[in-house]
GROMACS .gro file of C-alpha atoms in nm:
model
  194
    1UNK     CA    1   1.652   3.458  -0.642
    2UNK     CA    2   1.828   3.194  -0.422
    3UNK     CA    3   1.873   3.384  -0.118
    4UNK     CA    4   1.452   3.456  -0.104
    5UNK     CA    5   1.502   3.811  -0.204
    6UNK     CA    6   1.235   4.006  -0.416
    7UNK     CA    7   1.301   3.893  -0.791
    8UNK     CA    8   1.212   4.003  -1.174
    9UNK     CA    9   1.295   3.619  -1.386
   10UNK     CA   10   1.522   3.750  -1.629
   11UNK     CA   11   1.670   3.644  -1.978
   12UNK     CA   12   1.936   3.389  -1.748
   13UNK     CA   13   1.634   3.253  -1.578
   14UNK     CA   14   1.457   3.170  -1.862
   15UNK     CA   15   1.739   3.006  -2.057
   16UNK     CA   16   1.777   2.828  -1.752
   17UNK     CA   17   1.451   2.634  -1.719
   18UNK     CA   18   1.437   2.585  -2.060
   19UNK     CA   19   1.681   2.365  -1.987
   20UNK     CA   20   1.552   2.219  -1.764
   21UNK     CA   21   1.282   2.183  -1.935
   22UNK     CA   22   1.464   1.992  -2.241
   23UNK     CA   23   1.603   1.737  -1.983
   24UNK     CA   24   1.335   1.646  -1.795
   25UNK     CA   25   1.126   1.574  -2.176
   26UNK     CA   26   1.422   1.366  -2.250
   27UNK     CA   27   1.425   1.160  -1.939
   28UNK     CA   28   1.084   1.104  -2.029
   29UNK     CA   29   1.216   0.937  -2.367
   30UNK     CA   30   1.467   0.758  -2.249
   31UNK     CA   31   1.272   0.651  -1.922
   32UNK     CA   32   1.194   0.302  -2.050
   33UNK     CA   33   1.465   0.219  -2.288
   34UNK     CA   34   1.629   0.123  -1.955
   35UNK     CA   35   1.867   0.342  -2.118
   36UNK     CA   36   2.208   0.493  -1.926
   37UNK     CA   37   2.153   0.795  -1.986
   38UNK     CA   38   1.844   0.832  -1.757
   39UNK     CA   39   2.156   0.863  -1.483
   40UNK     CA   40   2.352   1.074  -1.673
   41UNK     CA   41   2.015   1.353  -1.716
   42UNK     CA   42   1.996   1.342  -1.368
   43UNK     CA   43   2.323   1.432  -1.262
   44UNK     CA   44   2.295   1.739  -1.591
   45UNK     CA   45   1.909   1.807  -1.499
   46UNK     CA   46   1.913   1.847  -1.069
   47UNK     CA   47   2.236   2.068  -0.850
   48UNK     CA   48   2.381   1.709  -0.719
   49UNK     CA   49   2.205   1.370  -0.702
   50UNK     CA   50   2.248   1.087  -0.507
   51UNK     CA   51   2.313   0.686  -0.516
   52UNK     CA   52   2.021   0.494  -0.634
   53UNK     CA   53   1.788   0.781  -0.692
   54UNK     CA   54   1.472   0.665  -0.882
   55UNK     CA   55   1.232   0.915  -1.044
   56UNK     CA   56   0.930   0.794  -1.259
   57UNK     CA   57   0.820   0.967  -1.577
   58UNK     CA   58   0.719   1.265  -1.603
   59UNK     CA   59   0.972   1.497  -1.404
   60UNK     CA   60   0.874   1.876  -1.449
   61UNK     CA   61   1.070   2.136  -1.258
   62UNK     CA   62   1.170   2.528  -1.229
   63UNK     CA   63   1.545   2.508  -1.278
   64UNK     CA   64   1.678   2.173  -1.098
   65UNK     CA   65   2.014   2.339  -1.051
   66UNK     CA   66   1.873   2.446  -0.723
   67UNK     CA   67   1.799   2.096  -0.649
   68UNK     CA   68   1.953   1.827  -0.389
   69UNK     CA   69   1.895   1.469  -0.400
   70UNK     CA   70   2.031   1.237  -0.094
   71UNK     CA   71   2.091   0.886  -0.150
   72UNK     CA   72   1.835   0.589  -0.237
   73UNK     CA   73   1.543   0.839  -0.307
   74UNK     CA   74   1.243   0.706  -0.537
   75UNK     CA   75   0.982   0.969  -0.692
   76UNK     CA   76   0.661   0.838  -0.820
   77UNK     CA   77   0.488   0.939  -1.158
   78UNK     CA   78   0.437   1.295  -1.262
   79UNK     CA   79   0.691   1.515  -1.017
   80UNK     CA   80   0.674   1.880  -0.987
   81UNK     CA   81   0.983   2.022  -0.866
   82UNK     CA   82   0.957   2.377  -0.847
   83UNK     CA   83   1.340   2.518  -0.721
   84UNK     CA   84   1.371   2.858  -0.765
   85UNK     CA   85   1.443   2.884  -0.416
   86UNK     CA   86   1.667   2.473  -0.245
   87UNK     CA   87   1.548   2.178  -0.233
   88UNK     CA   88   1.690   1.950  -0.065
   89UNK     CA   89   1.619   1.578   0.006
   90UNK     CA   90   1.802   1.344   0.254
   91UNK     CA   91   1.822   1.001   0.227
   92UNK     CA   92   1.608   0.748   0.112
   93UNK     CA   93   1.264   1.025   0.046
   94UNK     CA   94   0.963   0.795  -0.093
   95UNK     CA   95   0.717   1.021  -0.297
   96UNK     CA   96   0.416   0.878  -0.390
   97UNK     CA   97   0.286   1.034  -0.740
   98UNK     CA   98   0.182   1.352  -0.826
   99UNK     CA   99   0.400   1.464  -0.548
  100UNK     CA  100   0.440   1.833  -0.557
  101UNK     CA  101   0.758   2.030  -0.370
  102UNK     CA  102   0.681   2.457  -0.404
  103UNK     CA  103   0.920   2.734  -0.340
  104UNK     CA  104   0.770   3.010  -0.516
  105UNK     CA  105   0.605   3.290  -0.312
  106UNK     CA  106   0.476   3.570  -0.537
  107UNK     CA  107   0.326   3.942  -0.334
  108UNK     CA  108  -0.028   3.996  -0.190
  109UNK     CA  109  -0.017   4.328  -0.371
  110UNK     CA  110  -0.186   4.296  -0.660
  111UNK     CA  111   0.036   4.580  -0.811
  112UNK     CA  112   0.386   4.403  -0.748
  113UNK     CA  113   0.194   4.106  -0.865
  114UNK     CA  114   0.161   4.241  -1.216
  115UNK     CA  115   0.469   4.382  -1.219
  116UNK     CA  116   0.624   4.030  -1.249
  117UNK     CA  117   0.802   4.062  -0.917
  118UNK     CA  118   0.820   3.645  -0.722
  119UNK     CA  119   1.021   3.509  -0.387
  120UNK     CA  120   1.076   3.218  -0.303
  121UNK     CA  121   1.156   3.021  -0.003
  122UNK     CA  122   1.391   2.678   0.077
  123UNK     CA  123   1.224   2.347   0.146
  124UNK     CA  124   1.411   2.073   0.296
  125UNK     CA  125   1.311   1.719   0.383
  126UNK     CA  126   1.510   1.530   0.598
  127UNK     CA  127   1.582   1.161   0.566
  128UNK     CA  128   1.367   0.874   0.525
  129UNK     CA  129   1.031   1.102   0.483
  130UNK     CA  130   0.775   0.899   0.296
  131UNK     CA  131   0.499   1.113   0.105
  132UNK     CA  132   0.190   0.945  -0.035
  133UNK     CA  133   0.056   1.062  -0.350
  134UNK     CA  134  -0.065   1.376  -0.437
  135UNK     CA  135   0.111   1.576  -0.187
  136UNK     CA  136   0.178   1.928  -0.178
  137UNK     CA  137   0.455   2.072   0.014
  138UNK     CA  138   0.474   2.470   0.028
  139UNK     CA  139   0.769   2.711   0.031
  140UNK     CA  140   0.929   2.775   0.365
  141UNK     CA  141   0.923   2.439   0.471
  142UNK     CA  142   1.130   2.154   0.699
  143UNK     CA  143   1.001   1.809   0.675
  144UNK     CA  144   1.189   1.621   0.976
  145UNK     CA  145   1.387   1.289   0.957
  146UNK     CA  146   1.083   0.883   0.956
  147UNK     CA  147   0.870   1.108   0.876
  148UNK     CA  148   0.532   1.015   0.696
  149UNK     CA  149   0.294   1.237   0.511
  150UNK     CA  150  -0.055   1.164   0.392
  151UNK     CA  151  -0.205   1.119   0.078
  152UNK     CA  152  -0.348   1.469  -0.070
  153UNK     CA  153  -0.213   1.658   0.253
  154UNK     CA  154  -0.105   1.988   0.166
  155UNK     CA  155   0.206   2.117   0.453
  156UNK     CA  156   0.196   2.477   0.515
  157UNK     CA  157   0.456   2.455   0.829
  158UNK     CA  158   0.695   2.247   0.959
  159UNK     CA  159   0.641   1.902   1.100
  160UNK     CA  160   0.870   1.777   1.322
  161UNK     CA  161   1.091   1.436   1.310
  162UNK     CA  162   0.915   1.116   1.327
  163UNK     CA  163   0.548   1.221   1.274
  164UNK     CA  164   0.255   1.161   1.069
  165UNK     CA  165   0.119   1.428   0.939
  166UNK     CA  166  -0.265   1.415   0.758
  167UNK     CA  167  -0.471   1.686   0.584
  168UNK     CA  168  -0.516   1.992   0.474
  169UNK     CA  169  -0.334   2.211   0.619
  170UNK     CA  170  -0.169   1.946   0.707
  171UNK     CA  171  -0.140   1.814   1.081
  172UNK     CA  172   0.054   1.588   1.319
  173UNK     CA  173  -0.190   1.355   1.383
  174UNK     CA  174   0.076   1.063   1.576
  175UNK     CA  175   0.482   1.051   1.709
  176UNK     CA  176   0.615   0.730   1.507
  177UNK     CA  177   0.826   0.541   1.784
  178UNK     CA  178   1.096   0.407   1.516
  179UNK     CA  179   1.096   0.127   1.724
  180UNK     CA  180   0.726   0.004   1.723
  181UNK     CA  181   0.644  -0.307   1.563
  182UNK     CA  182   0.453  -0.517   1.399
  183UNK     CA  183   0.691  -0.474   1.070
  184UNK     CA  184   0.592  -0.323   0.726
  185UNK     CA  185   0.462  -0.657   0.647
  186UNK     CA  186   0.202  -0.555   0.885
  187UNK     CA  187   0.173  -0.216   0.820
  188UNK     CA  188  -0.252  -0.127   0.754
  189UNK     CA  189  -0.256   0.295   0.608
  190UNK     CA  190  -0.626   0.348   0.674
  191UNK     CA  191  -0.549   0.266   1.041
  192UNK     CA  192  -0.404   0.638   1.033
  193UNK     CA  193  -0.619   0.791   0.791
  194UNK     CA  194  -0.320   0.757   0.491
   0.00000   0.00000   0.00000
């Protein structure tokens, strides 16, 4: 499964995603209590998790253990992570509400699909990527560092570093100069179609 080869979910898969569902549900229960248990749950849920990572509830995952999150990431409300293949988030990733990161693939052939064959392709998100609300990232995609993905975009292909991509399917509309100014307080998302 993790290697991207065809597989059929078995009892081990079921046990793993049932455990992930319980942990994600527990995270939502304790979120507003300010409990230190929030961090403990994230450490149990994900393959690895960096420092200063924040998830607003709810989190929905397939396995969790195939997801690796760098330092300083923030995920707003209702994040969906389907990690039948590895998902890697670099440092400083920001994701708006209702983000979906989807690695599963299914056969186009209806016979194989009916027989419950599945597959998956990894997703890689490099450092300092910002996702607007409602972004969907599909299997096999790499998003380069410092990129911005506009609200509602569906990312079907790799996005180069320092890019602004919008739409369905997401297309690069601008290259970012990391030294460009004005500073963040004067940023107007409407100018970029975000």
